[in-house]
XYZ file of C-alpha atoms in Angstrom:
697
model
C 45.457 -12.598 33.694
C 44.993 -15.125 31.101
C 41.235 -14.243 31.136
C 41.867 -10.492 30.282
C 43.662 -11.485 27.429
C 41.648 -14.206 26.153
C 38.811 -11.546 26.047
C 41.132 -9.082 24.184
C 41.935 -12.195 21.551
C 38.354 -12.644 21.158
C 37.322 -9.105 20.414
C 40.259 -9.110 17.602
C 39.072 -12.116 16.029
C 35.457 -11.216 15.866
C 35.778 -7.135 15.492
C 32.623 -7.464 13.390
C 30.407 -9.317 15.575
C 28.301 -8.109 18.379
C 29.711 -9.136 21.711
C 27.655 -10.306 24.836
C 29.732 -10.960 27.843
C 29.142 -12.480 30.972
C 31.076 -14.049 33.605
C 32.694 -16.895 31.822
C 30.135 -17.751 28.637
C 29.861 -15.354 25.744
C 27.100 -15.378 23.015
C 27.946 -14.180 19.366
C 26.077 -14.326 16.001
C 27.855 -16.642 13.757
C 28.284 -13.841 11.542
C 25.278 -11.346 11.334
C 25.689 -10.919 7.587
C 26.435 -14.808 6.565
C 22.819 -15.372 8.677
C 21.275 -12.506 7.393
C 22.505 -13.323 3.789
C 20.973 -16.848 3.977
C 17.680 -15.705 4.914
C 17.496 -12.628 2.533
C 17.586 -9.934 4.858
C 21.409 -8.525 4.564
C 19.970 -5.567 2.984
C 17.661 -4.568 6.149
C 20.901 -5.276 8.253
C 24.437 -6.775 8.843
C 25.174 -5.945 12.560
C 22.130 -7.550 13.872
C 20.585 -10.430 13.399
C 17.365 -10.668 11.341
C 16.263 -14.058 10.107
C 13.136 -15.551 8.869
C 11.080 -18.353 10.453
C 11.032 -22.232 9.306
C 14.951 -21.818 8.523
C 18.187 -22.528 10.637
C 20.334 -20.292 12.170
C 23.358 -20.472 13.754
C 25.388 -18.411 16.805
C 28.882 -19.189 18.592
C 28.981 -20.174 22.545
C 32.341 -19.143 23.752
C 34.198 -19.405 27.041
C 36.882 -16.630 28.254
C 38.307 -19.638 31.341
C 38.367 -23.106 31.404
C 35.018 -24.671 33.085
C 35.690 -27.923 34.267
C 33.387 -30.567 31.769
C 31.067 -32.675 33.199
C 28.839 -35.121 31.386
C 25.891 -33.707 33.272
C 26.107 -30.532 32.597
C 23.789 -28.975 30.432
C 23.155 -26.113 28.167
C 19.600 -24.641 28.150
C 18.412 -22.024 25.278
C 15.628 -19.358 26.483
C 13.910 -17.084 24.279
C 12.041 -14.106 25.388
C 9.262 -12.319 23.400
C 7.651 -9.033 23.905
C 8.547 -5.624 25.689
C 8.158 -7.103 28.757
C 8.926 -10.673 28.104
C 5.642 -11.752 27.913
C 6.241 -14.918 26.398
C 8.956 -17.391 27.679
C 10.014 -20.521 25.260
C 12.524 -23.064 26.101
C 14.236 -24.158 23.438
C 14.439 -28.231 23.186
C 18.027 -29.837 22.470
C 15.872 -32.476 20.139
C 13.760 -32.094 17.271
C 11.225 -34.528 18.668
C 9.106 -32.316 19.699
C 7.252 -31.143 15.920
C 6.448 -27.843 15.394
C 8.565 -26.398 18.256
C 11.443 -24.282 18.457
C 14.636 -26.702 18.859
C 18.642 -26.490 18.927
C 21.713 -28.391 17.430
C 25.233 -28.031 18.601
C 28.569 -28.589 17.236
C 31.813 -28.141 20.100
C 35.072 -26.893 18.035
C 38.369 -25.649 19.527
C 36.773 -24.311 22.463
C 33.629 -22.959 21.052
C 30.041 -24.295 20.763
C 27.925 -23.682 17.337
C 24.325 -23.597 18.715
C 22.137 -24.029 15.028
C 18.431 -22.955 16.119
C 15.425 -24.235 13.973
C 12.567 -22.133 14.533
C 8.808 -23.538 13.499
C 7.478 -22.711 10.038
C 4.287 -20.825 12.230
C 6.499 -19.562 14.854
C 5.487 -15.898 16.347
C 7.391 -13.142 14.546
C 8.901 -10.487 16.672
C 12.010 -8.908 18.577
C 12.984 -12.232 20.555
C 15.753 -12.247 23.228
C 17.609 -15.284 23.603
C 19.824 -16.698 26.371
C 22.281 -19.709 26.982
C 22.361 -21.097 30.513
C 24.850 -23.546 32.088
C 23.326 -25.938 34.338
C 24.548 -28.527 36.771
C 23.742 -32.433 36.867
C 21.001 -31.299 39.915
C 20.126 -27.906 38.060
C 21.534 -25.278 39.497
C 22.893 -22.403 37.198
C 26.730 -22.708 36.882
C 26.898 -19.849 33.887
C 24.496 -17.656 31.565
C 25.053 -15.195 28.827
C 23.718 -11.686 28.553
C 20.622 -11.498 26.603
C 21.196 -11.097 22.882
C 18.582 -10.010 20.673
C 17.135 -11.216 16.849
C 14.194 -10.268 14.501
C 12.332 -13.280 13.486
C 10.116 -12.409 10.308
C 7.397 -14.379 7.954
C 9.081 -16.575 5.436
C 7.454 -16.748 2.027
C 10.235 -19.382 0.745
C 9.646 -21.897 3.602
C 7.078 -24.250 2.376
C 5.415 -25.041 5.843
C 5.026 -21.374 6.512
C 1.131 -19.446 5.726
C 2.930 -16.988 3.668
C 4.615 -19.280 1.300
C 5.133 -18.224 -2.725
C 6.510 -21.070 -5.081
C 7.769 -18.642 -7.220
C 11.171 -16.771 -6.786
C 10.175 -14.123 -9.982
C 7.319 -13.207 -7.637
C 9.065 -13.013 -4.309
C 11.680 -10.821 -6.012
C 8.849 -8.188 -6.739
C 6.783 -8.869 -3.884
C 9.261 -9.058 -0.692
C 12.513 -7.785 -2.081
C 11.768 -4.956 -4.473
C 12.101 -1.686 -2.976
C 10.458 0.052 -5.687
C 7.643 0.411 -7.009
C 4.443 1.941 -9.137
C 1.110 3.020 -8.068
C -1.490 3.739 -10.626
C -3.689 6.748 -10.879
C -5.588 8.595 -13.600
C -8.771 7.442 -14.714
C -10.058 4.066 -16.457
C -9.714 5.648 -19.866
C -6.548 7.313 -19.095
C -4.440 5.509 -16.971
C -0.890 7.342 -15.322
C 1.638 6.254 -13.112
C 3.472 7.360 -9.892
C 6.629 5.296 -8.829
C 6.557 4.971 -4.751
C 9.607 4.091 -2.399
C 8.614 1.303 -0.325
C 12.330 1.236 1.124
C 11.238 -1.982 3.298
C 15.477 -2.332 3.450
C 16.291 1.204 4.841
C 17.978 1.761 8.082
C 16.036 1.077 11.043
C 12.661 0.249 9.061
C 12.094 -3.121 10.506
C 12.156 -1.304 13.886
C 9.385 0.862 13.173
C 7.131 -1.783 11.525
C 7.089 -4.074 14.741
C 6.733 -0.728 16.922
C 3.520 -0.173 14.812
C 2.517 -3.478 16.091
C 3.331 -2.950 19.316
C 0.923 0.696 19.258
C -1.862 -1.420 18.166
C -5.125 -1.248 20.916
C -4.983 -4.935 21.465
C -0.907 -4.826 21.909
C -1.640 -1.800 24.714
C -4.443 -3.024 26.309
C -3.446 -7.003 26.114
C 0.398 -7.504 25.086
C 0.421 -11.363 25.408
C -2.467 -12.071 23.680
C -1.341 -9.970 21.113
C 1.975 -11.080 20.791
C 0.734 -15.052 21.139
C -1.638 -13.986 17.702
C 1.541 -12.769 15.890
C 2.370 -16.128 14.007
C -0.552 -15.377 11.829
C -0.703 -13.416 8.909
C -4.532 -13.014 8.948
C -4.070 -11.517 12.509
C -0.877 -9.546 11.575
C -1.837 -8.042 8.176
C -5.659 -7.260 9.849
C -3.788 -5.122 12.331
C -1.829 -3.614 9.670
C -4.716 -2.507 7.790
C -6.103 -0.827 11.087
C -2.749 0.763 12.245
C -1.484 2.245 8.568
C -4.461 4.780 9.229
C -4.832 7.182 12.473
C -8.526 7.088 13.142
C -9.140 4.821 15.619
C -5.883 4.927 17.486
C -2.044 5.568 17.531
C -1.976 4.687 13.580
C 0.572 6.150 11.295
C -1.241 8.298 8.443
C -4.176 10.826 8.824
C -6.344 10.841 5.879
C -7.556 14.010 4.641
C -9.197 14.965 1.321
C -10.846 18.653 1.579
C -7.702 20.254 0.295
C -6.536 22.029 3.694
C -3.266 20.438 4.111
C -1.183 24.069 6.046
C -0.738 21.675 9.334
C 0.973 18.853 7.489
C 2.083 17.642 4.304
C 0.157 17.281 1.013
C -0.898 13.826 0.056
C 0.693 14.519 -3.304
C 4.105 15.612 -1.973
C 4.874 12.173 -0.320
C 7.240 9.892 -2.926
C 7.802 6.809 -0.512
C 7.160 5.506 2.837
C 10.222 5.925 5.082
C 9.773 9.719 5.869
C 6.355 8.773 6.481
C 7.388 5.878 8.967
C 10.724 7.663 10.600
C 8.137 11.159 11.203
C 5.715 8.816 13.227
C 8.329 6.834 14.879
C 10.327 9.636 15.897
C 7.410 11.811 16.842
C 6.406 9.250 19.631
C 3.565 7.855 17.336
C 1.841 10.809 16.940
C -0.042 10.554 13.464
C 1.577 12.061 10.220
C -0.631 14.762 8.248
C -1.384 13.535 5.713
C -2.352 10.935 3.554
C -4.895 9.548 0.469
C -5.852 5.933 -0.661
C -2.316 5.723 -2.529
C -0.350 7.125 0.593
C -2.236 4.454 3.018
C -1.854 1.643 0.111
C 2.378 2.467 -0.259
C 2.762 2.213 3.674
C 1.052 -0.687 4.388
C 2.791 -2.077 1.229
C 6.304 -1.141 3.010
C 5.665 -2.988 6.390
C 3.609 -6.478 4.977
C 6.757 -6.654 2.972
C 9.113 -5.673 5.511
C 7.658 -8.502 7.647
C 8.155 -11.044 4.880
C 4.183 -11.016 3.439
C 4.450 -11.016 0.150
C 2.448 -7.770 -1.053
C 1.750 -5.710 -4.041
C -0.785 -2.483 -4.749
C -3.807 -2.689 -6.348
C -5.794 0.202 -8.266
C -9.207 -0.529 -8.929
C -10.709 2.228 -11.859
C -14.459 3.402 -11.013
C -14.611 1.751 -7.710
C -17.697 2.108 -5.719
C -17.963 2.993 -2.218
C -21.170 1.395 -1.038
C -22.095 3.434 2.316
C -25.069 1.144 2.902
C -23.949 -2.193 1.659
C -26.959 -3.034 -0.223
C -24.215 -3.896 -3.344
C -25.134 -0.964 -5.480
C -24.292 2.845 -5.734
C -27.371 4.911 -5.747
C -27.233 8.536 -7.433
C -30.580 10.337 -6.522
C -30.955 13.726 -8.632
C -33.837 16.120 -9.129
C -34.739 17.183 -12.302
C -32.213 20.079 -12.475
C -29.257 17.596 -12.468
C -28.750 18.178 -8.674
C -27.591 15.899 -6.217
C -30.320 15.546 -3.355
C -28.913 12.404 -1.549
C -29.168 13.039 2.183
C -26.413 11.965 4.775
C -23.647 10.102 3.873
C -24.092 9.310 -0.194
C -22.825 6.330 -2.362
C -19.563 7.663 -4.606
C -17.679 6.199 -7.444
C -14.149 7.181 -6.788
C -11.860 8.217 -9.904
C -10.037 5.240 -8.521
C -8.869 3.760 -5.410
C -6.071 1.846 -4.255
C -5.353 -1.152 -1.870
C -3.109 -3.990 -1.468
C -3.306 -7.908 -1.948
C -1.382 -10.055 0.364
C -0.409 -13.697 -0.086
C -1.712 -16.245 2.056
C -3.058 -19.411 3.430
C -6.621 -19.142 4.655
C -7.068 -21.718 7.628
C -10.004 -19.834 9.109
C -12.141 -20.658 6.213
C -13.499 -23.373 4.022
C -10.603 -24.751 1.666
C -10.185 -22.835 -1.808
C -9.831 -19.206 -0.420
C -5.905 -19.528 -0.092
C -3.675 -17.023 -2.037
C -4.086 -13.066 -2.927
C -6.380 -11.414 0.153
C -7.386 -8.298 -0.217
C -6.013 -5.739 2.542
C -7.403 -2.137 2.295
C -5.834 0.402 5.001
C -7.846 3.815 3.733
C -10.280 4.509 6.422
C -13.621 4.408 4.519
C -16.112 1.965 7.072
C -15.849 0.157 10.180
C -15.321 -3.216 10.743
C -16.206 -5.437 13.427
C -15.878 -1.560 14.965
C -12.585 -0.682 13.689
C -11.179 1.203 10.378
C -9.822 -1.446 8.710
C -10.523 -4.024 5.664
C -9.696 -7.326 5.137
C -7.960 -9.897 4.521
C -10.600 -10.820 1.889
C -10.156 -13.684 -0.525
C -9.967 -12.188 -3.928
C -11.867 -15.347 -5.206
C -14.590 -15.020 -2.886
C -15.284 -11.510 -4.485
C -14.971 -13.172 -7.795
C -17.538 -15.963 -6.837
C -19.770 -13.547 -4.890
C -19.636 -15.299 -1.958
C -19.960 -12.419 0.358
C -20.443 -14.237 3.761
C -16.851 -14.651 3.998
C -14.622 -12.730 6.365
C -13.205 -10.225 6.334
C -15.496 -7.596 4.634
C -16.459 -9.273 1.523
C -19.707 -7.570 0.877
C -17.812 -4.064 0.556
C -14.902 -5.305 -1.727
C -17.178 -7.023 -3.739
C -19.283 -3.376 -4.206
C -15.910 -1.917 -4.908
C -15.396 -3.715 -8.140
C -19.022 -5.323 -9.100
C -21.800 -3.226 -7.723
C -24.417 -1.421 -10.152
C -25.236 2.076 -10.643
C -28.656 2.713 -10.428
C -30.148 6.109 -11.013
C -33.089 7.721 -9.407
C -34.831 10.942 -10.281
C -36.635 12.124 -7.357
C -39.754 14.496 -7.668
C -40.738 17.722 -6.054
C -43.247 15.755 -3.999
C -40.674 13.422 -2.910
C -41.418 10.243 -5.429
C -38.136 8.407 -6.052
C -38.073 6.283 -9.585
C -35.305 4.545 -10.895
C -34.372 5.471 -14.185
C -31.623 3.046 -15.121
C -29.328 0.439 -13.873
C -25.686 -0.061 -15.179
C -23.591 -2.908 -14.667
C -20.941 -1.869 -16.685
C -19.539 1.099 -14.906
C -17.977 0.068 -12.194
C -14.398 -2.068 -11.210
C -12.444 -1.376 -14.518
C -8.974 -1.837 -15.480
C -8.036 -3.319 -11.876
C -4.295 -3.044 -12.193
C -0.812 -3.779 -10.722
C 2.783 -3.471 -11.490
C 4.056 -6.275 -13.439
C 6.867 -8.634 -12.436
C 8.813 -8.303 -15.460
C 9.261 -4.794 -15.415
C 7.967 -1.357 -14.697
C 4.478 -1.976 -17.128
C 1.080 -2.466 -15.976
C -0.940 -5.969 -15.628
C -4.482 -5.687 -15.623
C -5.787 -8.099 -13.096
C -9.623 -7.651 -13.412
C -10.355 -11.403 -14.134
C -9.010 -12.368 -10.755
C -12.063 -10.358 -9.351
C -14.965 -10.808 -11.625
C -16.305 -12.617 -14.619
C -16.843 -10.399 -18.250
C -19.374 -7.427 -17.816
C -22.553 -8.277 -18.519
C -21.859 -11.800 -18.941
C -24.448 -14.377 -17.563
C -21.947 -15.835 -15.143
C -21.036 -12.206 -13.961
C -25.077 -11.799 -13.501
C -25.206 -14.909 -11.630
C -22.717 -13.878 -9.266
C -24.293 -10.551 -8.861
C -27.405 -11.817 -7.800
C -25.919 -14.537 -5.596
C -24.369 -11.632 -3.746
C -27.872 -10.623 -2.798
C -28.955 -8.472 -5.653
C -31.964 -8.782 -7.906
C -30.782 -8.182 -11.594
C -32.436 -4.897 -12.521
C -35.120 -4.933 -15.436
C -34.225 -3.482 -18.991
C -36.358 0.060 -19.458
C -39.189 -0.164 -21.376
C -38.207 0.913 -24.963
C -33.933 0.156 -24.717
C -31.583 1.892 -26.861
C -33.913 4.477 -28.480
C -31.903 7.509 -27.485
C -27.786 7.115 -27.024
C -25.656 9.481 -24.965
C -22.054 9.740 -25.367
C -19.383 11.835 -24.073
C -15.918 12.448 -25.877
C -13.037 14.643 -25.367
C -9.469 15.178 -26.546
C -6.537 15.153 -23.997
C -6.931 17.960 -21.790
C -3.509 19.514 -20.472
C -3.428 21.406 -17.232
C -3.755 24.898 -18.329
C -5.093 25.060 -21.335
C -8.707 25.333 -22.935
C -10.213 22.041 -24.113
C -13.670 20.911 -25.716
C -15.889 18.089 -24.570
C -18.254 16.463 -27.021
C -21.684 15.412 -26.237
C -23.289 13.417 -28.873
C -26.864 12.215 -28.911
C -28.366 9.903 -30.926
C -31.579 8.458 -31.843
C -31.898 4.831 -33.073
C -35.906 5.087 -33.282
C -38.004 6.057 -36.476
C -39.319 9.200 -34.987
C -37.690 12.673 -33.772
C -37.670 12.836 -30.124
C -37.999 16.380 -28.064
C -35.403 16.081 -24.782
C -33.623 18.504 -22.662
C -29.794 18.156 -22.139
C -28.060 19.493 -18.744
C -24.516 19.345 -18.946
C -22.109 20.193 -16.025
C -18.664 20.479 -15.612
C -17.416 20.243 -11.981
C -14.089 20.428 -10.493
C -14.096 16.882 -8.046
C -11.148 14.683 -6.083
C -10.153 11.255 -7.310
C -12.703 10.039 -4.564
C -15.361 11.660 -6.270
C -15.895 14.903 -3.503
C -17.139 18.117 -5.089
C -15.194 20.973 -4.873
C -16.697 23.725 -7.011
C -18.496 23.820 -10.534
C -17.078 25.034 -13.497
C -19.931 25.268 -15.865
C -23.574 24.448 -16.450
C -25.558 24.228 -19.795
C -29.078 23.560 -20.738
C -30.123 22.899 -24.013
C -33.657 21.477 -25.698
C -33.410 19.514 -28.690
C -35.420 17.659 -31.171
C -33.146 14.239 -31.523
C -32.340 12.452 -34.843
C -28.930 13.202 -33.795
C -27.212 16.201 -31.982
C -23.511 17.191 -31.077
C -23.149 19.322 -27.956
C -19.848 21.046 -27.604
C -18.741 22.299 -24.052
C -15.336 24.314 -23.917
C -13.692 24.291 -20.929
C -11.433 26.852 -20.517
C -8.663 27.295 -17.913
C -10.570 30.576 -16.701
C -13.243 28.470 -15.353
C -11.581 25.751 -13.672
C -7.983 26.580 -13.040
C -8.858 28.809 -9.603
C -11.032 25.313 -8.505
C -9.372 22.366 -9.851
C -8.489 20.078 -7.042
C -4.646 18.618 -6.422
C -5.959 15.876 -8.125
C -6.253 17.715 -11.652
C -9.757 16.156 -12.272
C -12.944 17.336 -14.182
C -15.975 15.624 -14.176
C -18.379 16.174 -16.448
C -21.765 14.963 -16.231
C -24.839 14.888 -19.124
C -28.367 14.200 -18.459
C -30.856 13.785 -21.343
C -34.331 13.780 -20.608
C -36.984 12.783 -23.504
C -40.244 13.635 -23.055
C -40.762 9.876 -21.941
C -39.476 10.193 -18.466
C -38.652 6.665 -18.350
C -35.893 7.069 -20.739
C -33.920 9.443 -18.944
C -29.773 8.774 -19.694
C -27.148 9.997 -17.178
C -23.608 9.787 -18.612
C -20.600 11.065 -16.845
C -16.919 10.867 -17.554
C -13.879 12.063 -15.649
C -11.191 14.030 -17.430
C -7.596 13.655 -15.909
C -5.739 16.997 -16.956
C -2.699 15.635 -18.283
C 0.469 17.186 -16.089
C 4.147 18.490 -16.892
C 6.952 16.229 -16.268
C 10.358 16.425 -14.444
C 13.828 16.049 -16.185
C 16.235 14.525 -14.187
C 20.051 14.368 -15.145
C 22.606 12.562 -13.190
C 26.033 13.730 -13.008
C 29.212 11.431 -12.187
C 29.457 7.875 -11.808
C 27.097 5.895 -9.492
C 29.329 4.215 -6.504
C 28.737 3.510 -3.359
C 29.777 6.808 -1.039
C 30.805 8.504 -4.171
C 29.049 12.118 -4.520
C 26.470 12.381 -7.326
C 24.756 15.153 -8.958
C 21.152 15.373 -9.838
C 20.163 18.281 -12.089
C 16.403 18.850 -11.721
C 14.467 20.923 -14.534
C 10.868 22.131 -14.797
C 8.803 24.406 -16.891
C 5.574 26.203 -15.799
C 3.226 25.107 -18.310
C 0.449 27.135 -16.621
C -0.862 30.792 -17.850
C -0.188 31.920 -14.565
C 2.672 32.332 -11.948
C 3.584 29.678 -9.326
C 4.777 30.982 -5.826
C 5.936 28.490 -2.909
C 7.635 26.099 -5.058
C 9.649 22.949 -3.431
C 11.234 19.643 -4.900
C 11.051 16.966 -2.701
C 13.718 14.107 -3.405
C 14.422 10.574 -1.910
C 15.374 7.119 -3.096
C 15.976 3.782 -1.239
C 19.631 3.175 -1.058
C 20.454 6.353 -2.438
C 19.210 9.449 -0.337
C 16.499 10.166 2.429
C 13.930 12.534 1.734
C 15.081 16.341 1.351
C 13.606 19.258 0.276
C 14.952 21.916 -2.221
C 13.214 25.177 -2.620
C 12.606 27.527 -5.254
C 13.017 31.534 -4.582
C 10.499 34.155 -6.283
C 7.954 33.586 -8.890
C 7.856 30.945 -11.459
C 6.461 32.716 -14.336
C 4.276 31.202 -17.874
C 6.523 29.434 -19.646
C 9.551 29.627 -17.274
C 12.510 26.732 -16.787
C 13.406 26.484 -13.351
C 16.512 24.148 -12.524
C 17.899 23.069 -9.126
C 20.763 20.862 -8.263
C 21.136 18.054 -5.581
C 23.765 15.947 -4.530
C 24.114 12.708 -2.756
C 26.111 9.821 -2.129
C 24.418 6.346 -2.389
C 24.734 4.122 0.476
C 23.519 0.445 -0.966
C 24.890 -1.035 -4.279
C 22.212 -2.119 -7.042
C 19.109 -0.774 -9.150
C 18.125 2.371 -7.485
C 15.370 4.679 -8.251
C 15.835 8.377 -7.972
C 12.097 10.246 -6.965
C 11.235 13.560 -7.138
C 8.161 15.791 -6.485
C 7.265 19.363 -7.468
C 5.058 21.313 -5.853
C 3.285 25.134 -5.675
C 0.613 27.398 -4.934
C -1.398 26.477 -8.065
C 0.534 23.418 -9.370
C 0.985 19.973 -7.349
C 1.903 16.603 -7.704
C 4.412 16.982 -10.594
C 6.772 13.917 -10.616
C 9.705 12.818 -12.062
C 12.181 9.768 -11.967
C 15.950 8.378 -12.478
C 16.930 4.926 -12.294
C 20.200 4.440 -11.661
C 22.957 1.506 -11.182
C 25.236 1.910 -8.342
C 28.130 -0.376 -8.008
C 30.205 -1.161 -5.077
C 33.937 0.253 -4.164
C 36.350 -0.556 -6.558
């Protein structure tokens, strides 16, 4: 009877704590909130224990009945890790075993506070903890029911291999749930807001579920778990699992514009709906993603696990398919591509992530930022993954270092080599350009919502002696200059191009020589995707000219490009100048992003946790054609889960449409509401509203 009263009393005292009862011993978290707050995970959960390695945390052991005290009685603490308890750890009651788990205990008023100390290289994962009371002869007298807790990497711990000694950087690269992804082109950079949501409900469970579904984990769980103390291993696994090419990965990539059996990549505004859909569907791949989607999801998972991570955009990014550290363009004299099979290309931009970690598996000097690319491009060790590759190794041309350094080096520092293939098959190199690839490499600044240029982290100044030395070290000979350098020059210029309007592209040809030169100028405009997939030719124009100097104007009308432009709203203009002397062939390309309208968002009401707010979202159709099938997608970490609002009927040219959306914020702090609009003829229209949410009064 007394025992029952004690149990009721314990429940009333620990009403917010999780109870684990077995016989006479009960194990409690010593306040999940206090532990999680100390470990900077309280935004992730306050009802479950989520802690970081290398930092102590406490639990409370209580007895519901009097157990005779005996000096030979001993408490043992056992940890299990893995779905089937593959790894078992006995926690020592002494810190003499350096680098291992240990615990200390303090007795007070029938309770025992156990403080657990994990090593800084402990395995990350979901642990099960049991406390056992042993007699002097080793017999089990009592034991608790298991209690679970998550253990994460700890970038605040100086002995952890992901340690980052800057609170400002950690606030951004671990704790910030709102991000910016950079798109557009190198000379016209645009931004896309992204909701990482690494602290949203159940996201931590899904992140470990992703690891548990990797091929290695499914084949040999014990070996997989044994490697989870290494951020190199974990991050490489994540890059493979974010794409669904080889495994039970998260996102399926598609670039052909056909997305009717899924969600268009441009529709996504954050990672959480993608991760939840993957988990709820039992590990079925989510359709569809492209590079920025893979990047956003990878950043969410890595930040959630405790690895400092940031999103990177590389403009004019090379995709070198044959690993020769150059991009080879093959044309016939009609400016038609004659590359066979898989061909090299230059992506208008490409996104990946960098994660911060030590590289104990490499020679000294390659710690710090590591490139990880989850977009499936080329196989690495037989799997579609890339990295971790040290940024410093890329800059110094050390392409022999793992992982995938030659591929990343090519992305930022390959040379563009242009070849003309004659009808008899003869192939002649007509130019080698070292200044085209790897421009304005960008990431979000830690100081606010603006761009930080980190190109100098990846490469020495283009054309400098040092840059050419590195290129040669990486395995390529520096090409010879043309025999008659600089006699003809070719430039492509254009004003800002607004989607739905006509605009001019100006091709200028200059002759720096003393004599007039006869030449043929061929200009094409093509609708392309951001990663250089050709959709359709809009226009082609060929002009014979005599140069001292010449200007050609190509007018691009909406009627030319409107029906074939991709969801990335990109037009590529290519100009080929062929003088009488074939050795002086000049090719220039420019990618023209079509400027998009913006969504206007007005928030009505006071932003307080659990109090209803209303958002008014408005949009004007800028096209000279009607839109159908309009849908707004709204989401925001700490504000609302992803929801869709459909429009009804057609949206005529110039017509304004306004929708209303109500939601209740769930967490206080600086939050962002992200909105996307898609329709049949216009996609990827974005908008955002910043909201400061306060706690209840």
